[in-house]
XYZ file of C-alpha atoms in Angstrom:
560
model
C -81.239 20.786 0.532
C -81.247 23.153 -2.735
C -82.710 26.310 -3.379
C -84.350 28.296 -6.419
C -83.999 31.738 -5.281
C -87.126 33.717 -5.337
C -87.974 37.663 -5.747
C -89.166 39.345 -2.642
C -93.741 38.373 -2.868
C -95.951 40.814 -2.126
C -98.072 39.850 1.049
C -100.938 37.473 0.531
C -104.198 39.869 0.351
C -106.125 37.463 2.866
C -103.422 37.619 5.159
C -103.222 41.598 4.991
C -106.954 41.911 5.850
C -106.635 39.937 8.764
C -103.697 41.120 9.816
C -104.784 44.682 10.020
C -107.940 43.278 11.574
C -106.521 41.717 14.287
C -103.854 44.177 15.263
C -105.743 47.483 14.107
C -102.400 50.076 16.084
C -100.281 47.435 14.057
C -97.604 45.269 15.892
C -93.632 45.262 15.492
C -93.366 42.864 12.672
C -96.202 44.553 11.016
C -95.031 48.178 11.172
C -91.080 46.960 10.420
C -92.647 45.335 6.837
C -94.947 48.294 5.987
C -91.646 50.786 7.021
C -88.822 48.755 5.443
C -90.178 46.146 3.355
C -88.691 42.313 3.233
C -85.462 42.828 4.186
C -83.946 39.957 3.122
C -83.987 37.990 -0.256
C -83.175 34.520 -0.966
C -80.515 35.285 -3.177
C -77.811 36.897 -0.798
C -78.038 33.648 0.517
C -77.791 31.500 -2.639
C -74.164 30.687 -2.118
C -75.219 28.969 1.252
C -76.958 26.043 -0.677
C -75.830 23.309 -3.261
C -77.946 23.791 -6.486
C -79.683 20.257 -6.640
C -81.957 18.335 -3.907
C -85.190 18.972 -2.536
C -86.019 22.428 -2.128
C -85.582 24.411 1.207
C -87.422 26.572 3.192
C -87.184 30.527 1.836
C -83.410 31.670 3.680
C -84.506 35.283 3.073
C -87.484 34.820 5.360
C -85.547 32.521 7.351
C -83.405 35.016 8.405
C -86.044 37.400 9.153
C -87.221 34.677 11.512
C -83.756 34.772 13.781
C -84.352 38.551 13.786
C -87.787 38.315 14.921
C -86.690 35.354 17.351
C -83.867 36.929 18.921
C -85.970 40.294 19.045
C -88.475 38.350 21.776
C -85.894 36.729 23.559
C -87.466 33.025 21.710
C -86.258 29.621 21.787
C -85.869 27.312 18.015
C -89.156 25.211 19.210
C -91.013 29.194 19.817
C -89.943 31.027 16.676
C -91.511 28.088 14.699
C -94.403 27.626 16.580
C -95.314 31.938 15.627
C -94.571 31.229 12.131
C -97.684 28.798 12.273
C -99.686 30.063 14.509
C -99.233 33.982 14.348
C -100.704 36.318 12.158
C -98.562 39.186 12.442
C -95.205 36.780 11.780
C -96.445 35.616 8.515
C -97.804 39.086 7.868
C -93.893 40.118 8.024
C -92.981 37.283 6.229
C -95.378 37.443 3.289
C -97.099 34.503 4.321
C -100.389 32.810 3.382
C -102.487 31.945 6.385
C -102.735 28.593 6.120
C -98.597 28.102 5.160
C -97.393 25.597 8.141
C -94.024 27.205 8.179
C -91.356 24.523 9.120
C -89.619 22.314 11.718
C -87.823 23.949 14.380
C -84.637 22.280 13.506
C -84.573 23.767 10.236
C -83.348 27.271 12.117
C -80.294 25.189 13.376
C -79.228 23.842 9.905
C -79.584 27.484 8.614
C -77.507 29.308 11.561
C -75.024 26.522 10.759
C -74.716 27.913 7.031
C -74.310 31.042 8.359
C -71.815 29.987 10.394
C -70.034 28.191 8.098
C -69.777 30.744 5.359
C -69.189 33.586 7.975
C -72.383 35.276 6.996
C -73.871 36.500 9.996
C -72.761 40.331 8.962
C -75.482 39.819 6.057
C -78.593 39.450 8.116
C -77.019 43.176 10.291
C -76.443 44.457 6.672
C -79.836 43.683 5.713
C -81.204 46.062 8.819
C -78.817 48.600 8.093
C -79.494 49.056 4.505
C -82.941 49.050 4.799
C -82.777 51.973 7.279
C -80.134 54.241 5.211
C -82.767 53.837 2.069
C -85.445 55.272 4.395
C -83.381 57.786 5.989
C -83.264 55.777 9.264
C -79.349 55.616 9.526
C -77.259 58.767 9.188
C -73.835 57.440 10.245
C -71.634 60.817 8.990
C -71.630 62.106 12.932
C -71.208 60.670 16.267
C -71.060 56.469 17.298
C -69.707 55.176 20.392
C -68.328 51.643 21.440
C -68.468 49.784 24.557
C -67.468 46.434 25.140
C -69.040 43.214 27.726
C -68.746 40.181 29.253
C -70.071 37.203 27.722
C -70.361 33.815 29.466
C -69.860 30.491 27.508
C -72.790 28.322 27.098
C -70.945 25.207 29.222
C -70.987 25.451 32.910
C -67.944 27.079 34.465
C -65.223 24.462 35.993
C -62.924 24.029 38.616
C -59.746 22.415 38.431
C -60.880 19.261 39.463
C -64.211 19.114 37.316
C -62.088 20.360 34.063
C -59.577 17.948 34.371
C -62.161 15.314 35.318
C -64.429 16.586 32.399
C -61.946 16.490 29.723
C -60.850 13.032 30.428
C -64.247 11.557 30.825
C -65.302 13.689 27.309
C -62.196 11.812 25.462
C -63.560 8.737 27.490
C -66.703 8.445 25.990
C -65.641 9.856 22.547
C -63.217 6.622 22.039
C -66.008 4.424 23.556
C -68.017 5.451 20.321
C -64.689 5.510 17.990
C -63.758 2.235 19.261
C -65.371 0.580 21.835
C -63.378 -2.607 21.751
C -59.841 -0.905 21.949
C -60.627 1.129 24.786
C -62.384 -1.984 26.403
C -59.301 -3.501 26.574
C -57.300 -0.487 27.238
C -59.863 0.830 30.123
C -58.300 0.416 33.802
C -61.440 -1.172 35.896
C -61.671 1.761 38.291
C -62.223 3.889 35.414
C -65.982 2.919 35.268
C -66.672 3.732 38.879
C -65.026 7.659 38.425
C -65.284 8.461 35.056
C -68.459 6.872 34.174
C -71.195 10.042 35.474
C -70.240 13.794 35.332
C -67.917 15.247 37.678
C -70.682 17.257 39.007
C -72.354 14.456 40.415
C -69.195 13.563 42.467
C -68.232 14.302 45.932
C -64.641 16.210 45.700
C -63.131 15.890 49.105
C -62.863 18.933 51.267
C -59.971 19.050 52.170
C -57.123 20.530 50.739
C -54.445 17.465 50.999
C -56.901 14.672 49.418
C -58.582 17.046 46.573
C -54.629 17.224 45.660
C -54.454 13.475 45.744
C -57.691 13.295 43.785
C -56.152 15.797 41.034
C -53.214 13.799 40.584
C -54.957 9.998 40.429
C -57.039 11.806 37.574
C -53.303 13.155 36.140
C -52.160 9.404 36.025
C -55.022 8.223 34.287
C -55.474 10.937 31.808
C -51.449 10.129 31.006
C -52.076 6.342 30.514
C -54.776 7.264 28.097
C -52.830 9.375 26.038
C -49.747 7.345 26.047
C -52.020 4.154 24.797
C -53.781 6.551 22.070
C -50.801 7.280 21.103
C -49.003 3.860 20.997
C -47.653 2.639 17.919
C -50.665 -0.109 17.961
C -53.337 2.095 18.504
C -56.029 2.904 15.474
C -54.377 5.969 13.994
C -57.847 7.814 13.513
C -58.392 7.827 17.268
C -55.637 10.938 17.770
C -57.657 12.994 15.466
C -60.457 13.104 17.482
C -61.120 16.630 18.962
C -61.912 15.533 22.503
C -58.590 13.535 22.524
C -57.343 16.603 20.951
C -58.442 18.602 24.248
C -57.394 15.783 26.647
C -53.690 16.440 25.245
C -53.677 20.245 25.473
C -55.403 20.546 29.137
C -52.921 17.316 30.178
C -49.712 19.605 28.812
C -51.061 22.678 30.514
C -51.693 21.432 33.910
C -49.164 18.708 34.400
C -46.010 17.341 33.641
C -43.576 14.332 34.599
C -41.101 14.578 37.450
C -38.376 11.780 37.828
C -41.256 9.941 35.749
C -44.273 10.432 38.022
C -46.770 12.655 36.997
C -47.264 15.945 39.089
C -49.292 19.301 38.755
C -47.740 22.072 36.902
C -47.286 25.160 39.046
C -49.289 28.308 38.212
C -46.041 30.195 36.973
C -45.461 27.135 34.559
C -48.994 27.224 33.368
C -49.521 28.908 29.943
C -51.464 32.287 29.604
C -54.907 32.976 29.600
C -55.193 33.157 26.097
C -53.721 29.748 25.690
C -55.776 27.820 28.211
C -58.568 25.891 28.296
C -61.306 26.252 30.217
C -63.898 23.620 29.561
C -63.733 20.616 27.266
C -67.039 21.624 25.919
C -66.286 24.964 24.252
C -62.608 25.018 23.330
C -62.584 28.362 22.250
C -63.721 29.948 25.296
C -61.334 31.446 27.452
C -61.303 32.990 31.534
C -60.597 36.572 31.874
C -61.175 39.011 34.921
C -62.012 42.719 34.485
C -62.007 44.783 37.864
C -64.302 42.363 40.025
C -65.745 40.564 36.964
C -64.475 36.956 36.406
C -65.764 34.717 33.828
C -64.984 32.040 31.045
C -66.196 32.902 27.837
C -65.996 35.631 25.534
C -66.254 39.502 24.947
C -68.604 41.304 22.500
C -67.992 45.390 21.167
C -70.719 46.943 19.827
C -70.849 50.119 18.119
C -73.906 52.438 17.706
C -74.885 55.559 15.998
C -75.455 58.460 18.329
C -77.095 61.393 16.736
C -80.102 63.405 17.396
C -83.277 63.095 15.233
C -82.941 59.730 14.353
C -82.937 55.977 15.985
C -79.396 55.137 17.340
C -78.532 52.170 15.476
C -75.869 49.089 16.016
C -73.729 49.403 12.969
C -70.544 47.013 13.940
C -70.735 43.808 16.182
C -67.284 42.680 17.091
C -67.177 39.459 19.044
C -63.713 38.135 20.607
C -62.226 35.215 23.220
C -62.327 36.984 26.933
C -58.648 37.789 26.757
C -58.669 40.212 23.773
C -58.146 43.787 25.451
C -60.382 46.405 24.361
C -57.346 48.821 23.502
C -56.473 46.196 20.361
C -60.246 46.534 19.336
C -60.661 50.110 17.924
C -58.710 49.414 14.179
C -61.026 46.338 13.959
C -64.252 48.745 14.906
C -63.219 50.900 12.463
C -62.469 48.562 9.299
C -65.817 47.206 10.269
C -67.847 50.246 10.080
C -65.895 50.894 6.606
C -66.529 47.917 4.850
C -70.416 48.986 5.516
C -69.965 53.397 4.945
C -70.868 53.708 8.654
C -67.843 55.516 9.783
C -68.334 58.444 11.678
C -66.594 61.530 12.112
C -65.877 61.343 15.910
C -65.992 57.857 17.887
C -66.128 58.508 21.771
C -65.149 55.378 24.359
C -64.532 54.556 27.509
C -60.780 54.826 28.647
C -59.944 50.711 27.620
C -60.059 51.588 23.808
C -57.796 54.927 23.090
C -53.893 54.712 22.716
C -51.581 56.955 20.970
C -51.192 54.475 17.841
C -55.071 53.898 17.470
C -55.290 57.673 17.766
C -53.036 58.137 14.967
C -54.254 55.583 12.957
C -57.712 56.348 12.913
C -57.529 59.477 11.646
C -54.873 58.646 9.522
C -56.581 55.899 7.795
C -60.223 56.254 8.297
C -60.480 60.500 9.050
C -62.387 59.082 12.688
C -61.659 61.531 15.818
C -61.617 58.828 18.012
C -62.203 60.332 21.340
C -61.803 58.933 24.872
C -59.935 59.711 28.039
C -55.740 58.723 27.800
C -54.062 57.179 30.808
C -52.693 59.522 32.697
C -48.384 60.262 32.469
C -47.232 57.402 34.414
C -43.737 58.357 33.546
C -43.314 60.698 36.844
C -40.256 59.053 39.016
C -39.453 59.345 42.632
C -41.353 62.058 44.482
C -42.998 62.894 41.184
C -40.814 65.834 40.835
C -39.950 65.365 37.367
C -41.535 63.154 35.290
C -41.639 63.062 31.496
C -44.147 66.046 30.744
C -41.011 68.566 32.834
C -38.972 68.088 29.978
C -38.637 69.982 26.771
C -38.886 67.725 23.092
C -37.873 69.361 20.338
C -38.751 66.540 17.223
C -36.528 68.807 14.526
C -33.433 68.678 16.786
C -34.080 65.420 18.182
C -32.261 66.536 21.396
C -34.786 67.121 25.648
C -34.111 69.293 27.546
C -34.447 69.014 31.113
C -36.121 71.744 33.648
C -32.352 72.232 34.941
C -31.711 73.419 31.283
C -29.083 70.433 29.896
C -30.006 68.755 26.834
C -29.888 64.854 26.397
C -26.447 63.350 24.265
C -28.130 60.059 22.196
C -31.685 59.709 20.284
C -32.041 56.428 18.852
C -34.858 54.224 17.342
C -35.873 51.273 18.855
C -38.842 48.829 19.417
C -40.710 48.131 22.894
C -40.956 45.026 24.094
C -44.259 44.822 22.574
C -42.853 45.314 19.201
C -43.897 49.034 19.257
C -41.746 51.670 17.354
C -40.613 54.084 20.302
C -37.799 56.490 20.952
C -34.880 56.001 23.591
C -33.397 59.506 24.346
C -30.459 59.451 26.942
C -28.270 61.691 28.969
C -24.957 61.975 29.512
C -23.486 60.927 33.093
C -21.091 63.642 33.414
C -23.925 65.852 33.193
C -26.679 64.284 35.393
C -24.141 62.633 38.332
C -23.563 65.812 39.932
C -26.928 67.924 39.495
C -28.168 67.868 42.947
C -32.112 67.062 41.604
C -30.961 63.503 40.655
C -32.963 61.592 43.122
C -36.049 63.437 41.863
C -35.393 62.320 38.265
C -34.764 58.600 38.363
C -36.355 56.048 40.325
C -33.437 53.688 40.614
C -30.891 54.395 43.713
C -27.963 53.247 41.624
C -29.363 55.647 38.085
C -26.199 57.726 37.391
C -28.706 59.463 34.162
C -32.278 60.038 33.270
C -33.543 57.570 30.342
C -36.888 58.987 28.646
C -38.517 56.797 26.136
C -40.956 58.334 23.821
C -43.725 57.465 21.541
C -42.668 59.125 17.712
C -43.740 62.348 17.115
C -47.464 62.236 15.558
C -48.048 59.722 18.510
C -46.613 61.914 21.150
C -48.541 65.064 20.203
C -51.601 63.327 19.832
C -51.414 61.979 23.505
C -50.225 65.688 24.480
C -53.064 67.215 22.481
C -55.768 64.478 24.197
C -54.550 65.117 27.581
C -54.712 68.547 27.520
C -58.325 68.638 25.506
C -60.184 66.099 28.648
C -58.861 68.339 30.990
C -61.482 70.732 29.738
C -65.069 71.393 30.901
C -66.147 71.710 27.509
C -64.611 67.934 26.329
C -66.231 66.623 29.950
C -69.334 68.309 28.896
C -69.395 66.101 24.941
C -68.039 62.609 26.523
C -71.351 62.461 28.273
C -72.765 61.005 24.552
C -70.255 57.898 25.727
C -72.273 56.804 28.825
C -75.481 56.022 26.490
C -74.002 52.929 25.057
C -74.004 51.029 28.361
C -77.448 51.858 28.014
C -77.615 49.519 24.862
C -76.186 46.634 26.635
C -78.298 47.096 28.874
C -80.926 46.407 26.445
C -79.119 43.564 24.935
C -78.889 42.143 28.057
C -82.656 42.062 28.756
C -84.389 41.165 25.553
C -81.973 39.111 23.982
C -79.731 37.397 26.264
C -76.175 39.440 25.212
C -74.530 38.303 28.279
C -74.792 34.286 28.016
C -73.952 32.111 24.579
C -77.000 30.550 23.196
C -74.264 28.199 21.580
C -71.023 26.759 21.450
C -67.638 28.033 19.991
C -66.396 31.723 18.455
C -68.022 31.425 15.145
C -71.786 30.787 16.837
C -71.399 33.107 19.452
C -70.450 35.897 16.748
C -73.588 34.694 14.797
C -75.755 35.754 18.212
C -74.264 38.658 18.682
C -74.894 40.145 14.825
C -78.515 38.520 15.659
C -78.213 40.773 18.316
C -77.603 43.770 16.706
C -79.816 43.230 14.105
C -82.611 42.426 16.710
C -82.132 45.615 18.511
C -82.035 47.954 15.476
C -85.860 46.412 14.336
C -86.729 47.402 18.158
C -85.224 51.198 17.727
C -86.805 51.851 14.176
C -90.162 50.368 15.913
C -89.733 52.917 18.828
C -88.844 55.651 16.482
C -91.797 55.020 14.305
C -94.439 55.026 17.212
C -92.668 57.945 18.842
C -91.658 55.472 22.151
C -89.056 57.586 24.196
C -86.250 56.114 25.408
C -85.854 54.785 28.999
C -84.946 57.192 31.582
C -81.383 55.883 33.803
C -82.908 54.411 36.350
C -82.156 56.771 39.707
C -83.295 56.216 43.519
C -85.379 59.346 45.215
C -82.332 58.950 47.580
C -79.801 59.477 44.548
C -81.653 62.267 43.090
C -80.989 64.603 46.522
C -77.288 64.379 45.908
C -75.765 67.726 45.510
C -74.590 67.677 41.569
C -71.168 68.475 43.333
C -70.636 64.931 44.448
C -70.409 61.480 42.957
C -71.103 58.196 44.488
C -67.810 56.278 45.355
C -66.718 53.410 42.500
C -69.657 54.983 40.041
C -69.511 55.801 37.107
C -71.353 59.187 35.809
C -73.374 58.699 33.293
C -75.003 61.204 30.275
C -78.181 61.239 28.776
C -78.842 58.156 26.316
């Protein structure tokens, strides 16, 4: 496919007059046109397609389509069936009436260019520059960031089924690579438990035969790889990605012992972010989160919050589940740059703050990011004396402790997670006979208290944050945080934020800026008809509770 790019059309006169015939109070895609006009063209695409062969469908209005798709929750089969059939879509679109639009596959082939090129952040840019030209986005004040679960798009496994899975999947990918080899290679009771899915098997119940089950499937899986990997064996057949996955699950779960293959134990098993989880999306990954478990992936987003205009998604960040959110705020924030949508203060939830992304952001970016700290968990034995008891004094590098001696070595090091920090020590002589040593260290054989310590614009900023959520005033302004569970919320209901439409990172991402995109059409429709926003949902029960109290485990939440 080729394309000629094309100047944004004005809208086919016939199809205006029905248009405003049919839907007389207008309809989203009608009022987004007249508000922001076509919001893509086809040559920010350009790059996507080779410059000879037959001509392709419009990409500009191809990604308005995934907008528009993704903003009614519709399938590839739906969003091409209203491009033929409904007047307001080709209204949007610029569309004569009787245009037949296009095959539903073509809206695969174009997410894969998107995909492939990484350009997913173009179809969100589109939005968002289309609202800052009408005055829609002012992104100079408040956004907040919350992060969610987000399940893979293949069914979650057990052990069984995923080693099961994966060996059948390499199975039937050398059956189509080379069908005689493996015919000749097969074992014959292969056919009778590897031929179906895994699902469709009975597992035994109980605990000693599912064991031997696990390990007759560890044998077989072995004698596959070791005859794909033979000296004889077609060389191509160890590039393919399923035997690929065969080899990683096989290293992760088991291993020989005196040359019989047994299952790895869980303390020999790799991390998280290492293992597989399901043959059919390599790149997903199991995490847990409180009493959330799931295989998949994790998705930020970030959203204006200021008053007199729509709140708008102006950063998407999608991740694999095992990504904490505390690693996520520098990536927020280079985001939101790259598009002039940083904001002066950033408020989230207590997984994203730490003293170095505190630093950092307002060090490289001039964001406030603003969120509740940890709490000291430096306190030792009886709590007596923990860190905040004792006296820093930077210029002097010397403590000083609440009995009044002063530490004898201040050295740089790194933490074990490759962190600059600062080991201050006392001396023995001076801490082995102070009667308060028990309530200083934690260890029953300590002869000195050890104090490590963030460097000094670090350490002040935690001070300064601590001291600053303490206040009623600071508990008063997080409130603004609690709104953006509201959006996901809403991305969870109209378009499906929760579960992968598709396969892999790259896809997923592509969803997610869909997402974003799809939401910020809805919020600039609601702002333009004057829709308020949903009230949080509270019981008649709920409502009597004295403002006093909270309800155990719950979260309080601001206005949106």
């Amino acid at each position: 496919m080729s394309m000629q790019p094309k100047g944004p059309e004005e809208i086919p006169a016939e199809t205006v007059r029905v248009a405003r015939a049919a839907f007389p109070k207008g309809s989203l895609a009608i009022r987004v046109r007249d508000e922001l006009g076509p919001l893509f063209t086809d040559t920010e695409f350009a790059d996507l397609f080779p410059a000879r062969g037959k001509p392709a469908w419009s990409p500009g209005r191809l990604a308005m389509v995934l907008v528009l798709q993704f903003v009614e929750g519709l399938t590839d089969r739906q969003a091409a069936e209203a491009v033929r059939a409904r007047i307001d879509v080709k209204y949007a679109l610029g569309l004569e009436l009787t245009d037949p639009g296009f095959d539903f596959s073509v809206l695969s082939e174009f997410r894969d260019r998107l995909t492939g090129a990484d350009a997913g952040l173009r179809v969100l840019d589109g939005v968002l520059v289309a609202a800052r030209e009408k005055g829609l986005l002012k992104s100079a004040g408040r956004a907040r960031t919350d992060s969610t679960h987000v399940l893979s798009s293949a069914r979650q496994l057990n052990w069984l089924e995923l080693v099961a899975e994966t060996l059948r999947s390499a199975l039937n990918a050398l059956a189509q690579a080379a069908p005689d080899w493996l015919v000749t290679v097969a074992e014959p009771d292969w056919f009778r438990h590897y031929a179906t899915r895994a699902e469709d098997s009975r597992f035994p119940k109980a605990r000693a035969k599912r064991d031997e089950v696990g390990l007759r499937i560890g044998r077989d899986g072995m004698r596959l790889l070791e005859a794909v990997f033979a000296p004889g064996a077609p060389h191509q057949l160890r590039a393919l990605d399923e035997v690929e996955s065969l080899r990683q699950v096989w290293v992760q779960h088991f291993h020989l012992v005196e040359g019989e293959v047994a299952r790895r134990d869980p303390k020999d098993r790799p991390p998280g972010a290492m293992r597989l989880v399901t043959p059919y999306d390599t790149e997903a990954r199991g995490s847990v989160k409180r009493d959330t478990m799931w295989d998949g992936y994790k998705v930020h987003l970030t959203e204006t919050c200021n008053n007199h205009a729509p709140n708008l998604i102006t950063n998407v960040a999608t991740t694999v589940a095992t990504v904490p959110d505390d690693r996520m705020a520098a990536v927020v924030h280079a985001g939101l740059a790259a598009r002039d949508c940083l904001p002066g203060e950033h408020w989230v939830d207590a997984g994203y703050p730490t003293a170095g992304q505190i630093v950092a952001a307002r060090a490289e970016h001039g964001v406030d990011l603003q969120g509740p700290m940890t709490a000291n968990t430096t306190a030792q034995a009886g709590g007596r004396f923990g860190q905040d008891a004792f006296t820093i004094d930077f210029d002097q590098q010397r403590v000083t402790c609440p009995n009044g001696v002063t530490s004898t070595q201040w050295h740089h090091r790194t933490s074990p997670q490759q962190l600059p920090v600062i080991r201050v020590r006392f001396s023995p002589a001076d801490c082995r006979p102070c009667p308060h040593l028990r309530d200083c260290v934690s260890s029953p054989r300590a002869e000195r208290r050890e104090i490590t310590l963030r460097h000094r614009d670090e350490h002040e900023a935690v001070q300064t944050a601590r001291a600053r959520q303490q206040t009623d005033a600071w508990k008063d302004r997080y409130k603004v945080r609690a709104g953006v569970e509201g959006t996901i919320s809403q991305g969870v209901g109209r378009c499906g934020l929760r579960r992968s439409r598709y396969r892999g990172l790259a896809k997923t991402s592509l969803q997610h800026q869909l997402t974003g995109a799809a939401i910020n059409l809805a919020r600039i429709d609601a702002h333009l008809t004057d829709t308020p926003p949903a009230r949080t949902r509270t019981s008649y029960f709920a409502a009597l509770r004295p403002a006093d109290q909270t309800i155990d485990g719950a979260k309080q939440q601001g206005p949106n």
